[in-house]
Amino acid sequence: MAPEEIDALEPTLFGPTWVKEPDGSWKLPEHTLGWQIAGWCAEYLKAEDGGPWRFTREQLRFVLWWYAVDETGRFTYRKGVLQRLKGWGKDPLLAVISLVEFVGPSRFLHWGPDGQPVGMPHPQAWVQIAAVSRDQTRNTMTLMPSLISDKLIETYGINAGAELIRANGGRQRLEAAADVRQRLGFGVGRAGIWFFRR
C-alpha cells in the first residue's frame, strides 16, 4: 500500500477506550471508580523507577471504562478483553489491576458528595491470574514484588509467595492458575488479557 492509502485507512474500534467526543476529546464514563483507583495505585504501588505508579493515558482510559458503574452502582462491564502488540505492557497493567482487585477500592460502596462513586476493597477477594500454562502466569506474577510497596504490605497485611499472595489474615488471595482453556472454555488465540467478574 502507498503511504496515502495507509493514511486513509479508518481504524476499527472495539469498546469505548478509543471513542472521542465531537470536539476531539476522549469520551469518558460519567461514573467510574477509576479515578479513585488511579489515586490508590499512586499511593500504594511502585513504578519501575521506585516512584509512585502512574498509568499511561491509554491505560487510564481503559481503567476508567473497566471500573465504570451505572446510576445504581453496578458495573457497566462484566467482561472485557485488552489486546495489544507484544511489548505494549499488558503484563504490568494486568499485575496492577490484579492488585487493585485484590485489596484496592474495586467495589462500589456509596456515592460521594461530588456525585462520583466511592469504592471499597472486596472483603473476600479471590483473584486468579490464569494462562494456558503456569509458565505464562510467571510473567505477571514476577512483577508483583516490584509493584508492592512497604505501605501496601503494612496496610493490608500482605504475605507474598511466588504463586500465592494473601492479605488481611488470608481473607483475600491472589494466585496464579494454569490451563485457562478448560476453565473458561476457549482455545488459544491472540495475545491479550481477558477480564471476568463474578
mmCIF file of C-alpha atoms in Angstrom:
data_model
loop_
_atom_site.group_PDB
_atom_site.id
_atom_site.type_symbol
_atom_site.label_atom_id
_atom_site.label_comp_id
_atom_site.label_asym_id
_atom_site.label_seq_id
_atom_site.Cartn_x
_atom_site.Cartn_y
_atom_site.Cartn_z
ATOM 1 C CA MET A 1 0.000 0.000 0.000
ATOM 2 C CA ALA A 2 1.080 3.520 -0.692
ATOM 3 C CA PRO A 3 1.563 5.891 2.268
ATOM 4 C CA GLU A 4 -1.528 7.900 1.217
ATOM 5 C CA GLU A 5 -3.620 4.719 1.231
ATOM 6 C CA ILE A 6 -2.365 3.789 4.687
ATOM 7 C CA ASP A 7 -3.172 7.285 5.993
ATOM 8 C CA ALA A 8 -6.696 6.996 4.568
ATOM 9 C CA LEU A 9 -7.448 3.765 6.461
ATOM 10 C CA GLU A 10 -10.018 4.066 9.223
ATOM 11 C CA PRO A 11 -9.294 2.013 12.361
ATOM 12 C CA THR A 12 -11.824 -0.476 13.634
ATOM 13 C CA LEU A 13 -12.586 0.278 17.271
ATOM 14 C CA PHE A 14 -13.967 -2.197 19.795
ATOM 15 C CA GLY A 15 -15.164 -0.885 23.098
ATOM 16 C CA PRO A 16 -15.157 2.664 24.435
ATOM 17 C CA THR A 17 -11.445 3.224 25.150
ATOM 18 C CA TRP A 18 -10.749 4.927 21.800
ATOM 19 C CA VAL A 19 -14.058 6.760 21.337
ATOM 20 C CA LYS A 20 -13.840 10.547 21.059
ATOM 21 C CA GLU A 21 -16.329 13.322 21.645
ATOM 22 C CA PRO A 22 -17.308 15.606 18.722
ATOM 23 C CA ASP A 23 -14.769 18.190 19.964
ATOM 24 C CA GLY A 24 -11.955 15.599 19.694
ATOM 25 C CA SER A 25 -11.561 14.959 23.439
ATOM 26 C CA TRP A 26 -11.705 11.421 24.777
ATOM 27 C CA LYS A 27 -15.134 10.139 25.763
ATOM 28 C CA LEU A 28 -15.004 9.098 29.419
ATOM 29 C CA PRO A 29 -17.599 7.351 31.583
ATOM 30 C CA GLU A 30 -19.942 9.542 33.610
ATOM 31 C CA HIS A 31 -19.449 7.443 36.772
ATOM 32 C CA THR A 32 -16.355 5.370 37.486
ATOM 33 C CA LEU A 33 -14.290 4.045 40.371
ATOM 34 C CA GLY A 34 -11.292 4.523 38.075
ATOM 35 C CA TRP A 35 -10.258 7.944 39.382
ATOM 36 C CA GLN A 36 -10.154 6.686 42.973
ATOM 37 C CA ILE A 37 -8.276 3.591 41.781
ATOM 38 C CA ALA A 38 -5.674 5.728 39.969
ATOM 39 C CA GLY A 39 -5.082 7.653 43.201
ATOM 40 C CA TRP A 40 -4.912 4.428 45.230
ATOM 41 C CA CYS A 41 -2.335 2.984 42.809
ATOM 42 C CA ALA A 42 -0.177 6.117 43.096
ATOM 43 C CA GLU A 43 -0.308 5.808 46.895
ATOM 44 C CA TYR A 44 0.233 2.065 47.322
ATOM 45 C CA LEU A 45 2.022 0.760 44.202
ATOM 46 C CA LYS A 46 5.503 1.448 42.889
ATOM 47 C CA ALA A 47 6.636 2.187 39.340
ATOM 48 C CA GLU A 48 9.708 0.624 37.756
ATOM 49 C CA ASP A 49 11.860 3.561 38.911
ATOM 50 C CA GLY A 50 10.670 3.158 42.529
ATOM 51 C CA GLY A 51 8.392 6.209 42.398
ATOM 52 C CA PRO A 52 4.597 6.088 42.576
ATOM 53 C CA TRP A 53 2.713 4.069 39.937
ATOM 54 C CA ARG A 54 1.267 6.180 37.120
ATOM 55 C CA PHE A 55 -0.947 4.878 34.322
ATOM 56 C CA THR A 56 -0.262 5.944 30.764
ATOM 57 C CA ARG A 57 -3.163 7.889 29.247
ATOM 58 C CA GLU A 58 -4.298 4.828 27.291
ATOM 59 C CA GLN A 59 -4.089 2.587 30.363
ATOM 60 C CA LEU A 60 -6.015 5.146 32.413
ATOM 61 C CA ARG A 61 -8.821 5.306 29.837
ATOM 62 C CA PHE A 62 -9.047 1.509 29.953
ATOM 63 C CA VAL A 63 -9.181 1.538 33.774
ATOM 64 C CA LEU A 64 -11.810 4.305 33.806
ATOM 65 C CA TRP A 65 -14.049 2.277 31.486
ATOM 66 C CA TRP A 66 -13.385 -1.086 33.153
ATOM 67 C CA TYR A 67 -14.481 0.379 36.505
ATOM 68 C CA ALA A 68 -17.420 2.372 35.089
ATOM 69 C CA VAL A 69 -20.667 1.976 37.015
ATOM 70 C CA ASP A 70 -24.281 2.828 36.236
ATOM 71 C CA GLU A 71 -26.583 5.028 38.355
ATOM 72 C CA THR A 72 -27.237 2.094 40.735
ATOM 73 C CA GLY A 73 -23.520 1.443 41.313
ATOM 74 C CA ARG A 74 -23.453 -1.768 39.234
ATOM 75 C CA PHE A 75 -20.534 -2.319 36.889
ATOM 76 C CA THR A 76 -21.229 -1.355 33.288
ATOM 77 C CA TYR A 77 -18.934 -4.149 32.036
ATOM 78 C CA ARG A 78 -18.711 -7.699 33.425
ATOM 79 C CA LYS A 79 -16.115 -8.972 30.949
ATOM 80 C CA GLY A 80 -13.540 -7.390 28.698
ATOM 81 C CA VAL A 81 -10.505 -8.034 26.532
ATOM 82 C CA LEU A 82 -7.356 -5.972 26.144
ATOM 83 C CA GLN A 83 -5.385 -6.939 23.037
ATOM 84 C CA ARG A 84 -2.219 -5.083 22.149
ATOM 85 C CA LEU A 85 1.046 -5.844 20.360
ATOM 86 C CA LYS A 86 3.819 -7.721 22.116
ATOM 87 C CA GLY A 87 5.831 -5.357 24.273
ATOM 88 C CA TRP A 88 2.951 -2.913 24.881
ATOM 89 C CA GLY A 89 2.942 -3.610 28.629
ATOM 90 C CA LYS A 90 -0.020 -5.928 29.120
ATOM 91 C CA ASP A 91 1.656 -7.837 31.968
ATOM 92 C CA PRO A 92 2.365 -4.757 34.130
ATOM 93 C CA LEU A 93 -1.192 -3.488 33.617
ATOM 94 C CA LEU A 94 -2.618 -6.918 34.458
ATOM 95 C CA ALA A 95 -0.465 -7.054 37.596
ATOM 96 C CA VAL A 96 -1.678 -3.621 38.702
ATOM 97 C CA ILE A 97 -5.361 -4.405 38.057
ATOM 98 C CA SER A 98 -4.903 -7.722 39.883
ATOM 99 C CA LEU A 99 -3.577 -5.872 42.932
ATOM 100 C CA VAL A 100 -6.481 -3.417 42.727
ATOM 101 C CA GLU A 101 -8.940 -6.334 42.650
ATOM 102 C CA PHE A 102 -7.001 -7.987 45.481
ATOM 103 C CA VAL A 103 -7.049 -5.194 48.102
ATOM 104 C CA GLY A 104 -7.850 -1.919 46.302
ATOM 105 C CA PRO A 105 -11.109 0.065 46.125
ATOM 106 C CA SER A 106 -12.520 -2.195 43.400
ATOM 107 C CA ARG A 107 -16.155 -2.455 44.566
ATOM 108 C CA PHE A 108 -18.864 0.183 44.823
ATOM 109 C CA LEU A 109 -19.540 1.378 48.380
ATOM 110 C CA HIS A 110 -21.621 4.567 48.063
ATOM 111 C CA TRP A 111 -21.967 7.840 46.175
ATOM 112 C CA GLY A 112 -19.651 10.655 47.208
ATOM 113 C CA PRO A 113 -20.700 14.293 47.698
ATOM 114 C CA ASP A 114 -19.378 15.090 44.205
ATOM 115 C CA GLY A 115 -21.778 12.557 42.670
ATOM 116 C CA GLN A 116 -18.981 10.111 41.890
ATOM 117 C CA PRO A 117 -18.865 6.552 43.231
ATOM 118 C CA VAL A 118 -16.651 5.662 46.176
ATOM 119 C CA GLY A 119 -15.054 2.232 46.206
ATOM 120 C CA MET A 120 -14.006 -0.260 48.837
ATOM 121 C CA PRO A 121 -11.931 -3.457 48.744
ATOM 122 C CA HIS A 122 -13.713 -6.737 48.118
ATOM 123 C CA PRO A 123 -13.772 -8.268 51.638
ATOM 124 C CA GLN A 124 -13.026 -11.798 50.404
ATOM 125 C CA ALA A 125 -11.302 -11.204 47.075
ATOM 126 C CA TRP A 126 -10.075 -14.229 45.174
ATOM 127 C CA VAL A 127 -8.104 -13.065 42.155
ATOM 128 C CA GLN A 128 -6.775 -15.627 39.695
ATOM 129 C CA ILE A 129 -4.196 -14.860 37.036
ATOM 130 C CA ALA A 130 -4.793 -17.622 34.534
ATOM 131 C CA ALA A 131 -2.950 -18.635 31.373
ATOM 132 C CA VAL A 132 -2.513 -21.604 29.087
ATOM 133 C CA SER A 133 0.430 -22.765 31.189
ATOM 134 C CA ARG A 134 1.927 -21.964 34.584
ATOM 135 C CA ASP A 135 4.998 -20.504 32.817
ATOM 136 C CA GLN A 136 2.835 -17.837 31.196
ATOM 137 C CA THR A 137 1.475 -16.671 34.555
ATOM 138 C CA ARG A 138 5.046 -16.218 35.744
ATOM 139 C CA ASN A 139 5.458 -13.089 33.566
ATOM 140 C CA THR A 140 2.777 -11.316 35.572
ATOM 141 C CA MET A 141 3.480 -12.839 38.991
ATOM 142 C CA THR A 142 7.190 -11.914 38.890
ATOM 143 C CA LEU A 143 6.199 -8.244 38.582
ATOM 144 C CA MET A 144 4.342 -8.260 41.913
ATOM 145 C CA PRO A 145 7.330 -7.707 44.250
ATOM 146 C CA SER A 146 8.433 -4.641 42.278
ATOM 147 C CA LEU A 147 4.910 -3.150 42.400
ATOM 148 C CA ILE A 148 4.121 -3.852 46.063
ATOM 149 C CA SER A 149 5.190 -1.001 48.334
ATOM 150 C CA ASP A 150 6.024 -1.259 52.020
ATOM 151 C CA LYS A 151 2.881 0.790 52.699
ATOM 152 C CA LEU A 152 0.741 -1.802 50.869
ATOM 153 C CA ILE A 153 2.332 -4.626 52.897
ATOM 154 C CA GLU A 154 1.784 -2.813 56.211
ATOM 155 C CA THR A 155 -1.730 -1.553 55.476
ATOM 156 C CA TYR A 156 -3.185 -4.807 54.175
ATOM 157 C CA GLY A 157 -1.039 -7.412 55.945
ATOM 158 C CA ILE A 158 0.375 -8.791 52.699
ATOM 159 C CA ASN A 159 2.007 -12.227 52.850
ATOM 160 C CA ALA A 160 3.564 -12.838 49.438
ATOM 161 C CA GLY A 161 4.709 -16.116 47.932
ATOM 162 C CA ALA A 162 5.755 -16.899 44.367
ATOM 163 C CA GLU A 163 2.350 -18.165 43.220
ATOM 164 C CA LEU A 164 0.021 -17.161 46.071
ATOM 165 C CA ILE A 165 -0.306 -13.791 47.816
ATOM 166 C CA ARG A 166 -2.579 -13.413 50.842
ATOM 167 C CA ALA A 167 -3.849 -10.318 52.640
ATOM 168 C CA ASN A 168 -5.746 -9.469 55.802
ATOM 169 C CA GLY A 169 -5.160 -12.769 57.554
ATOM 170 C CA GLY A 170 -5.809 -14.833 54.429
ATOM 171 C CA ARG A 171 -9.299 -13.434 53.726
ATOM 172 C CA GLN A 172 -8.101 -12.119 50.373
ATOM 173 C CA ARG A 173 -5.957 -14.062 47.925
ATOM 174 C CA LEU A 174 -4.259 -13.539 44.602
ATOM 175 C CA GLU A 175 -2.886 -16.591 42.830
ATOM 176 C CA ALA A 176 -1.511 -17.982 39.597
ATOM 177 C CA ALA A 177 -3.658 -20.597 37.856
ATOM 178 C CA ALA A 178 -2.961 -22.719 34.788
ATOM 179 C CA ASP A 179 -4.844 -24.156 31.800
ATOM 180 C CA VAL A 180 -7.292 -21.354 31.213
ATOM 181 C CA ARG A 181 -8.663 -23.124 28.120
ATOM 182 C CA GLN A 182 -10.522 -25.747 30.115
ATOM 183 C CA ARG A 183 -11.575 -23.395 32.905
ATOM 184 C CA LEU A 184 -13.014 -20.702 30.654
ATOM 185 C CA GLY A 185 -13.922 -22.730 27.596
ATOM 186 C CA PHE A 186 -11.882 -21.225 24.789
ATOM 187 C CA GLY A 187 -8.826 -22.092 22.747
ATOM 188 C CA VAL A 188 -5.504 -20.386 22.315
ATOM 189 C CA GLY A 189 -5.824 -17.102 20.443
ATOM 190 C CA ARG A 190 -4.047 -13.814 20.049
ATOM 191 C CA ALA A 191 -2.039 -12.341 22.866
ATOM 192 C CA GLY A 192 -4.383 -10.463 25.131
ATOM 193 C CA ILE A 193 -5.813 -10.162 28.585
ATOM 194 C CA TRP A 194 -9.316 -11.385 29.350
ATOM 195 C CA PHE A 195 -11.101 -9.849 32.340
ATOM 196 C CA PHE A 196 -14.078 -11.502 34.055
ATOM 197 C CA ARG A 197 -16.097 -10.506 37.074
ATOM 198 C CA ARG A 198 -18.177 -12.923 39.123
#
